[in-house]
mmCIF file of C-alpha atoms in Angstrom:
data_model
loop_
_atom_site.group_PDB
_atom_site.id
_atom_site.type_symbol
_atom_site.label_atom_id
_atom_site.label_comp_id
_atom_site.label_asym_id
_atom_site.label_seq_id
_atom_site.Cartn_x
_atom_site.Cartn_y
_atom_site.Cartn_z
ATOM 1 C CA MET A 1 -74.634 -25.301 113.768
ATOM 2 C CA VAL A 2 -72.015 -27.271 111.805
ATOM 3 C CA ALA A 3 -70.646 -26.124 108.488
ATOM 4 C CA PRO A 4 -71.260 -28.546 105.642
ATOM 5 C CA PRO A 5 -68.282 -30.359 104.174
ATOM 6 C CA VAL A 6 -66.519 -28.504 101.392
ATOM 7 C CA ILE A 7 -66.463 -30.503 98.180
ATOM 8 C CA GLY A 8 -63.800 -29.525 95.690
ATOM 9 C CA ASN A 9 -63.087 -25.897 94.898
ATOM 10 C CA LEU A 10 -66.229 -23.870 95.565
ATOM 11 C CA TRP A 11 -64.999 -21.043 93.357
ATOM 12 C CA ASP A 12 -65.037 -23.216 90.225
ATOM 13 C CA GLY A 13 -67.354 -25.746 88.675
ATOM 14 C CA VAL A 14 -71.056 -26.045 89.377
ATOM 15 C CA GLN A 15 -70.870 -24.294 92.759
ATOM 16 C CA GLY A 16 -68.681 -21.488 91.424
ATOM 17 C CA PRO A 17 -70.029 -17.917 91.212
ATOM 18 C CA GLN A 18 -70.589 -15.992 87.986
ATOM 19 C CA THR A 19 -67.892 -13.481 88.934
ATOM 20 C CA LYS A 20 -64.654 -14.927 90.307
ATOM 21 C CA PRO A 21 -62.880 -13.425 93.332
ATOM 22 C CA VAL A 22 -60.110 -10.946 92.647
ATOM 23 C CA PRO A 23 -56.565 -12.059 93.563
ATOM 24 C CA ILE A 24 -54.931 -9.933 96.250
ATOM 25 C CA THR A 25 -51.430 -8.631 95.699
ATOM 26 C CA LYS A 26 -49.515 -9.732 98.768
ATOM 27 C CA THR A 27 -47.953 -6.785 100.636
ATOM 28 C CA TRP A 28 -47.544 -8.396 104.055
ATOM 29 C CA ARG A 29 -44.769 -10.525 105.515
ATOM 30 C CA ASN A 30 -46.650 -13.392 107.192
ATOM 31 C CA ASP A 31 -48.785 -15.887 105.352
ATOM 32 C CA ARG A 32 -50.736 -16.748 108.512
ATOM 33 C CA ASP A 33 -51.861 -14.969 111.647
ATOM 34 C CA PRO A 34 -48.690 -14.959 113.788
ATOM 35 C CA THR A 35 -50.241 -13.875 117.112
ATOM 36 C CA ARG A 36 -50.786 -16.697 119.603
ATOM 37 C CA ARG A 37 -53.069 -14.579 121.775
ATOM 38 C CA ARG A 38 -55.658 -14.623 118.998
ATOM 39 C CA ALA A 39 -58.002 -17.520 118.373
ATOM 40 C CA THR A 40 -57.095 -17.279 114.682
ATOM 41 C CA PHE A 41 -53.409 -18.030 115.266
ATOM 42 C CA GLY A 42 -52.149 -19.966 112.239
ATOM 43 C CA VAL A 43 -55.121 -19.096 110.010
ATOM 44 C CA PRO A 44 -53.888 -18.301 106.471
ATOM 45 C CA TYR A 45 -54.512 -14.773 105.269
ATOM 46 C CA PRO A 46 -56.894 -14.810 102.275
ATOM 47 C CA LEU A 47 -55.403 -14.269 98.837
ATOM 48 C CA LEU A 48 -58.765 -13.654 97.169
ATOM 49 C CA GLU A 49 -61.080 -10.693 97.639
ATOM 50 C CA ILE A 50 -64.773 -10.150 97.010
ATOM 51 C CA THR A 51 -66.382 -6.720 96.991
ATOM 52 C CA ILE A 52 -70.121 -6.505 97.562
ATOM 53 C CA ASP A 53 -71.353 -3.122 96.319
ATOM 54 C CA ASN A 54 -74.919 -3.974 95.273
ATOM 55 C CA SER A 55 -77.588 -6.556 96.078
ATOM 56 C CA HIS A 56 -76.931 -8.544 92.905
ATOM 57 C CA ASP A 57 -73.319 -9.237 93.934
ATOM 58 C CA LEU A 58 -74.467 -11.475 96.763
ATOM 59 C CA HIS A 59 -75.604 -14.110 94.257
ATOM 60 C CA ALA A 60 -73.180 -13.337 91.451
ATOM 61 C CA LYS A 61 -69.952 -13.318 93.463
ATOM 62 C CA LEU A 62 -70.517 -16.013 96.098
ATOM 63 C CA PRO A 63 -70.682 -19.808 95.637
ATOM 64 C CA ALA A 64 -74.129 -21.298 95.085
ATOM 65 C CA ARG A 65 -76.043 -22.991 97.892
ATOM 66 C CA PHE A 66 -75.778 -26.735 98.422
ATOM 67 C CA GLU A 67 -78.895 -28.499 97.135
ATOM 68 C CA THR A 68 -79.116 -30.779 100.168
ATOM 69 C CA THR A 69 -78.656 -28.240 102.973
ATOM 70 C CA LYS A 70 -79.701 -25.013 101.200
ATOM 71 C CA ARG A 71 -76.714 -23.386 102.851
ATOM 72 C CA ARG A 72 -73.948 -21.395 101.227
ATOM 73 C CA SER A 73 -70.269 -21.974 102.050
ATOM 74 C CA VAL A 74 -67.768 -19.132 101.702
ATOM 75 C CA PRO A 75 -64.189 -20.298 102.332
ATOM 76 C CA GLY A 76 -60.937 -18.358 102.550
ATOM 77 C CA VAL A 77 -61.717 -14.932 101.074
ATOM 78 C CA ARG A 78 -61.580 -11.331 102.173
ATOM 79 C CA LEU A 79 -64.953 -9.609 101.941
ATOM 80 C CA ARG A 80 -65.563 -5.897 101.464
ATOM 81 C CA LEU A 81 -69.178 -5.018 102.210
ATOM 82 C CA LEU A 82 -69.718 -1.565 100.721
ATOM 83 C CA VAL A 83 -73.505 -1.691 101.090
ATOM 84 C CA PRO A 84 -75.815 -3.150 103.754
ATOM 85 C CA THR A 85 -76.073 -6.848 102.959
ATOM 86 C CA ILE A 86 -78.290 -9.639 104.281
ATOM 87 C CA PHE A 87 -76.594 -13.013 104.658
ATOM 88 C CA SER A 88 -78.674 -16.049 105.616
ATOM 89 C CA ASP A 89 -77.725 -19.702 106.115
ATOM 90 C CA THR A 90 -74.120 -18.963 105.180
ATOM 91 C CA ASP A 91 -70.980 -20.644 106.515
ATOM 92 C CA PHE A 92 -67.879 -18.457 106.533
ATOM 93 C CA ARG A 93 -64.605 -20.357 106.946
ATOM 94 C CA GLU A 94 -61.241 -18.647 107.426
ATOM 95 C CA CYS A 95 -62.616 -15.430 105.974
ATOM 96 C CA GLN A 96 -61.512 -11.890 106.691
ATOM 97 C CA PHE A 97 -63.605 -8.710 106.770
ATOM 98 C CA ARG A 98 -60.755 -6.272 107.282
ATOM 99 C CA TRP A 99 -59.673 -4.336 104.211
ATOM 100 C CA ARG A 100 -56.248 -3.302 103.082
ATOM 101 C CA GLU A 101 -55.020 -0.173 104.859
ATOM 102 C CA THR A 102 -54.859 1.695 101.539
ATOM 103 C CA LEU A 103 -58.633 1.345 101.221
ATOM 104 C CA GLY A 104 -59.337 3.251 104.438
ATOM 105 C CA GLU A 105 -60.995 2.198 107.674
ATOM 106 C CA SER A 106 -62.519 -1.283 107.625
ATOM 107 C CA LYS A 107 -66.273 -1.037 108.202
ATOM 108 C CA VAL A 108 -69.307 -3.287 108.102
ATOM 109 C CA VAL A 109 -72.393 -1.072 108.161
ATOM 110 C CA GLY A 110 -76.067 -2.027 108.278
ATOM 111 C CA SER A 111 -75.569 -5.688 107.379
ATOM 112 C CA THR A 112 -77.531 -8.626 108.789
ATOM 113 C CA PHE A 113 -76.358 -12.192 109.392
ATOM 114 C CA LYS A 114 -79.061 -14.811 110.062
ATOM 115 C CA ASN A 115 -78.376 -18.466 110.833
ATOM 116 C CA CYS A 116 -74.753 -18.072 109.820
ATOM 117 C CA SER A 117 -71.600 -19.733 111.119
ATOM 118 C CA PHE A 118 -68.154 -18.205 111.354
ATOM 119 C CA CYS A 119 -65.278 -20.652 111.740
ATOM 120 C CA ARG A 120 -61.723 -19.368 112.269
ATOM 121 C CA CYS A 121 -62.611 -15.995 110.787
ATOM 122 C CA LEU A 122 -60.546 -12.821 111.181
ATOM 123 C CA LEU A 123 -63.021 -10.268 112.533
ATOM 124 C CA GLY A 124 -60.625 -7.957 114.368
ATOM 125 C CA GLY A 125 -59.759 -4.335 113.664
ATOM 126 C CA ILE A 126 -63.166 -3.547 112.143
ATOM 127 C CA VAL A 127 -65.896 -1.017 112.889
ATOM 128 C CA PHE A 128 -69.271 -2.776 112.983
ATOM 129 C CA ASN A 129 -72.103 -0.245 112.832
ATOM 130 C CA HIS A 130 -75.817 -1.124 112.962
ATOM 131 C CA VAL A 131 -75.011 -4.790 112.317
ATOM 132 C CA THR A 132 -77.479 -7.492 113.382
ATOM 133 C CA VAL A 133 -76.426 -11.092 114.000
ATOM 134 C CA GLU A 134 -79.147 -13.654 114.751
ATOM 135 C CA ASN A 135 -78.964 -17.367 115.619
ATOM 136 C CA SER A 136 -75.346 -17.589 114.519
ATOM 137 C CA THR A 137 -72.234 -19.314 115.825
ATOM 138 C CA PHE A 138 -68.641 -18.145 116.112
ATOM 139 C CA THR A 139 -65.910 -20.770 116.483
ATOM 140 C CA ARG A 140 -62.274 -19.814 117.057
ATOM 141 C CA CYS A 141 -62.854 -16.308 115.668
ATOM 142 C CA ASP A 142 -60.959 -13.185 116.718
ATOM 143 C CA PHE A 143 -62.687 -9.855 117.419
ATOM 144 C CA GLY A 144 -59.561 -8.152 118.803
ATOM 145 C CA GLY A 145 -59.566 -4.375 118.466
ATOM 146 C CA SER A 146 -62.974 -4.250 116.766
ATOM 147 C CA LYS A 147 -65.582 -1.656 117.637
ATOM 148 C CA PHE A 148 -69.279 -2.520 117.779
ATOM 149 C CA GLU A 149 -71.586 0.500 117.565
ATOM 150 C CA GLU A 150 -75.366 0.095 117.856
ATOM 151 C CA CYS A 151 -75.198 -3.589 116.926
ATOM 152 C CA GLN A 152 -77.350 -6.506 118.022
ATOM 153 C CA PHE A 153 -76.436 -10.122 118.770
ATOM 154 C CA VAL A 154 -79.454 -12.382 119.295
ATOM 155 C CA ASN A 155 -79.174 -16.056 120.318
ATOM 156 C CA CYS A 156 -75.545 -16.318 119.268
ATOM 157 C CA ILE A 157 -73.052 -18.933 120.461
ATOM 158 C CA PHE A 158 -69.354 -18.221 120.875
ATOM 159 C CA THR A 159 -66.762 -20.985 121.185
ATOM 160 C CA GLU A 160 -63.062 -20.423 121.930
ATOM 161 C CA CYS A 161 -63.023 -16.904 120.511
ATOM 162 C CA THR A 162 -60.822 -13.934 121.456
ATOM 163 C CA ALA A 163 -61.755 -10.259 121.717
ATOM 164 C CA GLU A 164 -58.840 -8.481 123.338
ATOM 165 C CA ASN A 165 -59.277 -4.664 123.274
ATOM 166 C CA ALA A 166 -62.688 -4.902 121.585
ATOM 167 C CA SER A 167 -65.199 -2.174 122.449
ATOM 168 C CA PHE A 168 -68.991 -2.195 122.591
ATOM 169 C CA ILE A 169 -71.123 0.944 122.342
ATOM 170 C CA VAL A 170 -74.934 0.867 122.540
ATOM 171 C CA THR A 171 -74.825 -2.779 121.500
ATOM 172 C CA GLU A 172 -77.118 -5.590 122.620
ATOM 173 C CA ILE A 173 -75.214 -8.758 123.444
ATOM 174 C CA ASP A 174 -75.567 -11.407 126.142
ATOM 175 C CA PRO A 175 -72.490 -10.925 128.389
ATOM 176 C CA THR A 176 -72.672 -14.437 129.814
ATOM 177 C CA ALA A 177 -72.854 -16.130 126.407
ATOM 178 C CA PHE A 178 -70.097 -13.941 124.993
ATOM 179 C CA LEU A 179 -67.651 -14.275 127.889
ATOM 180 C CA LYS A 180 -68.341 -18.003 128.186
ATOM 181 C CA GLY A 181 -66.997 -18.355 124.658
ATOM 182 C CA LEU A 182 -63.810 -16.411 125.399
ATOM 183 C CA PRO A 183 -61.558 -18.744 127.415
ATOM 184 C CA PRO A 184 -57.805 -18.097 127.527
ATOM 185 C CA PRO A 185 -56.345 -19.231 124.166
ATOM 186 C CA VAL A 186 -54.248 -21.966 125.776
ATOM 187 C CA TYR A 187 -54.968 -24.163 122.759
ATOM 188 C CA ASN A 188 -52.321 -22.103 120.946
ATOM 189 C CA TYR A 189 -49.691 -22.879 123.598
ATOM 190 C CA GLU A 190 -49.666 -26.674 123.531
ATOM 191 C CA ASN A 191 -46.517 -26.977 121.392
ATOM 192 C CA PRO A 192 -43.077 -25.721 122.501
ATOM 193 C CA ILE A 193 -43.172 -21.926 122.758
ATOM 194 C CA PRO A 194 -40.308 -19.857 121.286
ATOM 195 C CA ASP A 195 -38.110 -18.045 123.784
ATOM 196 C CA GLY A 196 -39.452 -14.668 124.861
ATOM 197 C CA GLU A 197 -43.139 -15.517 124.416
ATOM 198 C CA PRO A 198 -45.390 -15.945 127.480
ATOM 199 C CA ASN A 199 -46.483 -19.463 128.309
ATOM 200 C CA ALA A 200 -49.997 -20.810 128.864
ATOM 201 C CA VAL A 201 -49.909 -20.081 132.610
ATOM 202 C CA GLN A 202 -49.017 -16.423 132.024
ATOM 203 C CA VAL A 203 -51.670 -16.014 129.350
ATOM 204 C CA THR A 204 -54.302 -17.558 131.623
ATOM 205 C CA ALA A 205 -53.372 -15.069 134.348
ATOM 206 C CA ASP A 206 -53.498 -12.159 131.881
ATOM 207 C CA TRP A 207 -56.908 -13.229 130.637
ATOM 208 C CA ILE A 208 -58.539 -12.410 133.966
ATOM 209 C CA GLU A 209 -57.924 -8.701 133.329
ATOM 210 C CA VAL A 210 -58.959 -9.088 129.676
ATOM 211 C CA ARG A 211 -62.304 -10.541 130.795
ATOM 212 C CA ARG A 212 -62.758 -7.812 133.397
ATOM 213 C CA LYS A 213 -62.326 -5.078 130.785
ATOM 214 C CA LEU A 214 -64.726 -6.816 128.411
ATOM 215 C CA ALA A 215 -67.297 -7.333 131.171
ATOM 216 C CA ALA A 216 -67.159 -3.611 131.957
ATOM 217 C CA GLN A 217 -67.697 -2.825 128.265
ATOM 218 C CA LEU A 218 -70.644 -5.208 127.999
ATOM 219 C CA LEU A 219 -72.261 -3.850 131.159
ATOM 220 C CA ARG A 220 -72.044 -0.267 129.938
ATOM 221 C CA SER A 221 -73.210 -1.165 126.433
ATOM 222 C CA ASN A 222 -76.341 -3.012 127.570
ATOM 223 C CA THR A 223 -77.090 -0.354 130.181
ATOM 224 C CA GLU A 224 -77.014 2.318 127.475
ATOM 225 C CA ILE A 225 -79.861 0.582 125.636
ATOM 226 C CA HIS A 226 -81.731 -0.167 128.900
ATOM 227 C CA HIS A 227 -81.605 -3.925 128.355
ATOM 228 C CA SER A 228 -82.217 -4.909 131.978
ATOM 229 C CA VAL A 229 -81.566 -8.665 131.591
ATOM 230 C CA ASN A 230 -78.254 -8.266 129.799
ATOM 231 C CA SER A 231 -77.333 -5.374 132.073
ATOM 232 C CA ASP A 232 -77.790 -7.597 135.127
ATOM 233 C CA ARG A 233 -75.745 -10.345 133.511
ATOM 234 C CA GLY A 234 -73.052 -7.823 132.672
ATOM 235 C CA LEU A 235 -72.881 -6.658 136.278
ATOM 236 C CA PHE A 236 -72.616 -10.258 137.479
ATOM 237 C CA GLU A 237 -69.830 -11.023 135.002
ATOM 238 C CA LEU A 238 -67.968 -7.841 135.967
ATOM 239 C CA LYS A 239 -68.121 -8.645 139.661
ATOM 240 C CA ARG A 240 -67.090 -12.218 138.995
ATOM 241 C CA ALA A 241 -64.078 -11.029 136.992
ATOM 242 C CA GLU A 242 -63.163 -8.555 139.739
ATOM 243 C CA LEU A 243 -63.411 -11.340 142.311
ATOM 244 C CA LYS A 244 -61.027 -13.506 140.286
ATOM 245 C CA LEU A 245 -58.575 -10.609 140.205
ATOM 246 C CA ARG A 246 -58.795 -10.319 143.987
ATOM 247 C CA ILE A 247 -58.237 -14.057 144.364
ATOM 248 C CA GLN A 248 -55.253 -13.792 142.061
ATOM 249 C CA ALA A 249 -53.860 -10.950 144.195
ATOM 250 C CA LEU A 250 -54.062 -13.059 147.379
ATOM 251 C CA GLN A 251 -50.696 -14.628 146.629
ATOM 252 C CA PRO A 252 -48.327 -13.042 149.197
ATOM 253 C CA HIS A 253 -45.126 -11.436 147.946
ATOM 254 C CA SER A 254 -43.744 -10.233 151.292
ATOM 255 C CA LEU A 255 -44.067 -10.802 155.050
ATOM 256 C CA ASN A 256 -46.420 -7.810 155.242
ATOM 257 C CA ASP A 257 -48.684 -9.416 152.636
ATOM 258 C CA LEU A 258 -48.556 -12.688 154.557
ATOM 259 C CA ALA A 259 -49.652 -10.966 157.781
ATOM 260 C CA ARG A 260 -52.643 -9.402 156.031
ATOM 261 C CA LEU A 261 -53.574 -12.594 154.200
ATOM 262 C CA PRO A 262 -56.291 -13.774 156.677
ATOM 263 C CA LEU A 263 -58.110 -10.428 156.509
ATOM 264 C CA ARG A 264 -57.882 -10.258 152.734
ATOM 265 C CA ALA A 265 -59.005 -13.881 152.409
ATOM 266 C CA THR A 266 -62.036 -13.104 154.592
ATOM 267 C CA GLN A 267 -62.905 -10.114 152.405
ATOM 268 C CA VAL A 268 -62.619 -12.267 149.286
ATOM 269 C CA PHE A 269 -64.869 -14.925 150.831
ATOM 270 C CA LEU A 270 -67.492 -12.310 151.706
ATOM 271 C CA SER A 271 -67.301 -10.939 148.159
ATOM 272 C CA TRP A 272 -67.778 -14.463 146.810
ATOM 273 C CA LEU A 273 -70.757 -14.971 149.104
ATOM 274 C CA VAL A 274 -72.376 -11.697 148.042
ATOM 275 C CA LEU A 275 -71.717 -12.468 144.360
ATOM 276 C CA HIS A 276 -73.438 -15.840 144.428
ATOM 277 C CA ALA A 277 -76.153 -14.965 146.944
ATOM 278 C CA THR A 278 -77.432 -12.031 144.887
ATOM 279 C CA LYS A 279 -76.090 -12.830 141.382
ATOM 280 C CA GLY A 280 -73.861 -9.812 141.638
ATOM 281 C CA GLY A 281 -76.493 -7.635 143.267
ATOM 282 C CA THR A 282 -79.155 -8.283 140.636
ATOM 283 C CA SER A 283 -81.497 -10.935 142.052
ATOM 284 C CA LEU A 284 -83.665 -11.346 145.160
ATOM 285 C CA SER A 285 -84.775 -14.909 144.421
ATOM 286 C CA ARG A 286 -81.874 -16.571 146.222
ATOM 287 C CA LEU A 287 -82.264 -14.234 149.181
ATOM 288 C CA VAL A 288 -85.968 -15.056 149.468
ATOM 289 C CA LEU A 289 -85.116 -18.757 149.308
ATOM 290 C CA ALA A 290 -82.430 -18.304 151.995
ATOM 291 C CA ALA A 291 -84.884 -16.448 154.239
ATOM 292 C CA THR A 292 -87.429 -19.240 153.847
ATOM 293 C CA PHE A 293 -84.964 -21.977 154.762
ATOM 294 C CA ALA A 294 -83.561 -19.926 157.644
ATOM 295 C CA THR A 295 -87.024 -19.346 159.093
ATOM 296 C CA LEU A 296 -87.851 -23.062 158.907
ATOM 297 C CA ALA A 297 -84.496 -23.974 160.469
ATOM 298 C CA TYR A 298 -84.954 -21.433 163.281
ATOM 299 C CA ALA A 299 -88.450 -22.757 163.967
ATOM 300 C CA TYR A 300 -87.125 -26.293 164.258
ATOM 301 C CA LEU A 301 -84.209 -25.308 166.536
ATOM 302 C CA LEU A 302 -86.486 -23.231 168.748
ATOM 303 C CA SER A 303 -88.937 -26.134 169.043
ATOM 304 C CA ARG A 304 -86.089 -28.375 170.256
ATOM 305 C CA SER A 305 -84.862 -25.864 172.826
ATOM 306 C CA HIS A 306 -86.139 -24.255 176.010
ATOM 307 C CA VAL A 307 -85.614 -20.691 174.829
ATOM 308 C CA THR A 308 -88.403 -18.405 175.948
ATOM 309 C CA PHE A 309 -90.181 -15.756 173.929
ATOM 310 C CA LEU A 310 -92.066 -13.162 175.965
ATOM 311 C CA SER A 311 -91.689 -15.544 178.937
ATOM 312 C CA GLN A 312 -93.304 -18.411 176.988
ATOM 313 C CA ASP A 313 -91.327 -21.606 176.390
ATOM 314 C CA CYS A 314 -90.596 -22.132 172.678
ATOM 315 C CA HIS A 315 -90.325 -25.901 173.092
ATOM 316 C CA LEU A 316 -93.157 -27.641 171.257
ATOM 317 C CA SER A 317 -94.868 -30.637 172.810
ATOM 318 C CA SER A 318 -97.114 -31.136 169.771
ATOM 319 C CA PHE A 319 -97.359 -30.027 166.157
ATOM 320 C CA ALA A 320 -100.832 -28.577 166.198
ATOM 321 C CA PRO A 321 -101.276 -26.138 163.273
ATOM 322 C CA ALA A 322 -101.813 -23.176 165.598
ATOM 323 C CA LEU A 323 -98.623 -23.934 167.525
ATOM 324 C CA VAL A 324 -96.622 -24.441 164.313
ATOM 325 C CA LEU A 325 -97.784 -21.114 162.915
ATOM 326 C CA GLN A 326 -96.937 -19.425 166.194
ATOM 327 C CA GLN A 327 -93.472 -20.991 166.094
ATOM 328 C CA LEU A 328 -92.912 -19.844 162.502
ATOM 329 C CA ALA A 329 -93.873 -16.317 163.539
ATOM 330 C CA ARG A 330 -91.322 -16.440 166.339
ATOM 331 C CA ALA A 331 -88.658 -17.745 163.964
ATOM 332 C CA ALA A 332 -89.398 -15.010 161.435
ATOM 333 C CA SER A 333 -89.201 -12.421 164.204
ATOM 334 C CA LEU A 334 -85.782 -13.741 165.207
ATOM 335 C CA PHE A 335 -84.500 -13.904 161.644
ATOM 336 C CA LEU A 336 -85.645 -10.366 160.874
ATOM 337 C CA ALA A 337 -84.087 -9.227 164.177
ATOM 338 C CA VAL A 338 -87.239 -7.348 165.130
ATOM 339 C CA GLY A 339 -87.967 -9.477 168.186
ATOM 340 C CA TYR A 340 -84.451 -10.364 169.301
ATOM 341 C CA THR A 341 -84.803 -8.728 172.727
ATOM 342 C CA ASP A 342 -87.974 -10.726 173.417
ATOM 343 C CA PHE A 343 -86.007 -13.995 173.457
ATOM 344 C CA SER A 344 -84.066 -15.235 176.450
ATOM 345 C CA GLY A 345 -82.201 -18.380 177.444
ATOM 346 C CA GLY A 346 -78.977 -19.784 178.834
ATOM 347 C CA PRO A 347 -75.443 -18.905 177.635
ATOM 348 C CA LEU A 348 -75.539 -21.363 174.718
ATOM 349 C CA ALA A 349 -78.979 -20.170 173.702
ATOM 350 C CA THR A 350 -77.789 -16.554 173.802
ATOM 351 C CA VAL A 351 -74.989 -17.400 171.375
ATOM 352 C CA PHE A 352 -77.483 -19.038 169.029
ATOM 353 C CA LEU A 353 -79.929 -16.126 169.254
ATOM 354 C CA THR A 354 -77.199 -13.555 168.598
ATOM 355 C CA ALA A 355 -75.826 -15.489 165.606
ATOM 356 C CA ALA A 356 -79.318 -15.942 164.188
ATOM 357 C CA ALA A 357 -80.142 -12.249 164.447
ATOM 358 C CA ALA A 358 -76.732 -11.292 163.019
ATOM 359 C CA PHE A 359 -77.398 -13.479 159.984
ATOM 360 C CA GLY A 360 -80.698 -11.665 159.527
ATOM 361 C CA LEU A 361 -78.934 -8.296 159.595
ATOM 362 C CA PHE A 362 -76.478 -9.530 156.966
ATOM 363 C CA TRP A 363 -79.468 -10.642 154.889
ATOM 364 C CA TYR A 364 -80.907 -7.114 155.190
ATOM 365 C CA ALA A 365 -77.643 -5.687 153.831
ATOM 366 C CA LEU A 366 -77.780 -7.991 150.799
ATOM 367 C CA VAL A 367 -81.394 -7.088 150.121
ATOM 368 C CA ALA A 368 -80.531 -3.387 150.359
ATOM 369 C CA GLU A 369 -77.762 -3.831 147.776
ATOM 370 C CA VAL A 370 -80.136 -5.448 145.290
ATOM 371 C CA VAL A 371 -82.881 -2.864 145.888
ATOM 372 C CA ILE A 372 -80.469 0.031 145.408
ATOM 373 C CA HIS A 373 -79.194 -1.509 142.195
ATOM 374 C CA ARG A 374 -82.717 -1.929 140.855
ATOM 375 C CA VAL A 375 -83.718 1.624 141.778
ATOM 376 C CA TYR A 376 -80.703 3.215 140.111
ATOM 377 C CA ARG A 377 -80.393 0.780 137.186
#
């Protein structure tokens, strides 16, 4: 969703609203967001304010819709939503929803946003309660320090946003879509950085922990509303963030760390394997596919060998359907480790049989992890 071009001053002329925005008396030092860790770094703070305290204000205090697109553009204002409001087909650009501290806690309660776009908007430090956002996009917006209580995000796209220290309570939101749109804000560190500020490399390293905390929040939030799909995605994202932290910690800082590096690297590799084989312990589909391929591979290897099963040679001289089915049964027995002792062969064959059965036992462990997760989800 792309915001339409802004033509002239939308607060005056034909597009202008009946009631003009109220100028804000400046009481702050900075004219723009000074924090590089936020996606809104450099965004000017609004100097105009609009208060929506009844349904009529939505049409009387906001610019009119464009005739060609039927969308409304709202640029550079601070909005106070005192009543539940429904916004549709609206493009917010460099807007702020946080009130002045003298007006009390900043809240957005019961409002709905449908087919809206938010570009470079300041959405941090706000309590969102019972807010629904559908089919909307967020580009370079900051949610830092905001609290989302019993909210719902449906089919939303996030691009280069930040949400440090945000919290989610009983809120439906796709963890994968949200975290995908929260890369480290390195785009704010391209120019020379003043002395004393962290550089892009340090911020990228810090963002691993930021993502881990957010993933934990999203997992808990979606679990509280029993949204199984988003809950599974949240668990996957949490485990992926934890794995990145473990990879980051592999860098040795002493001789003792260097000596333990092979063991720790092996543990990280196994964690990576479990993460991607089971989607973080949430899916059996990849395990079923792995079992199928393993059984076919075992059947082929057995047919090319002279390993015996119950004193019968597993080597196939033909591919008659009955013999192929028998061979697949033998392969499945080996993979599931239920017929391991019925196989015999030379030293090399014994190594193969042991490795094949061991892989099957590892597969059992992965299946058990997924089953336990599903039972106690």
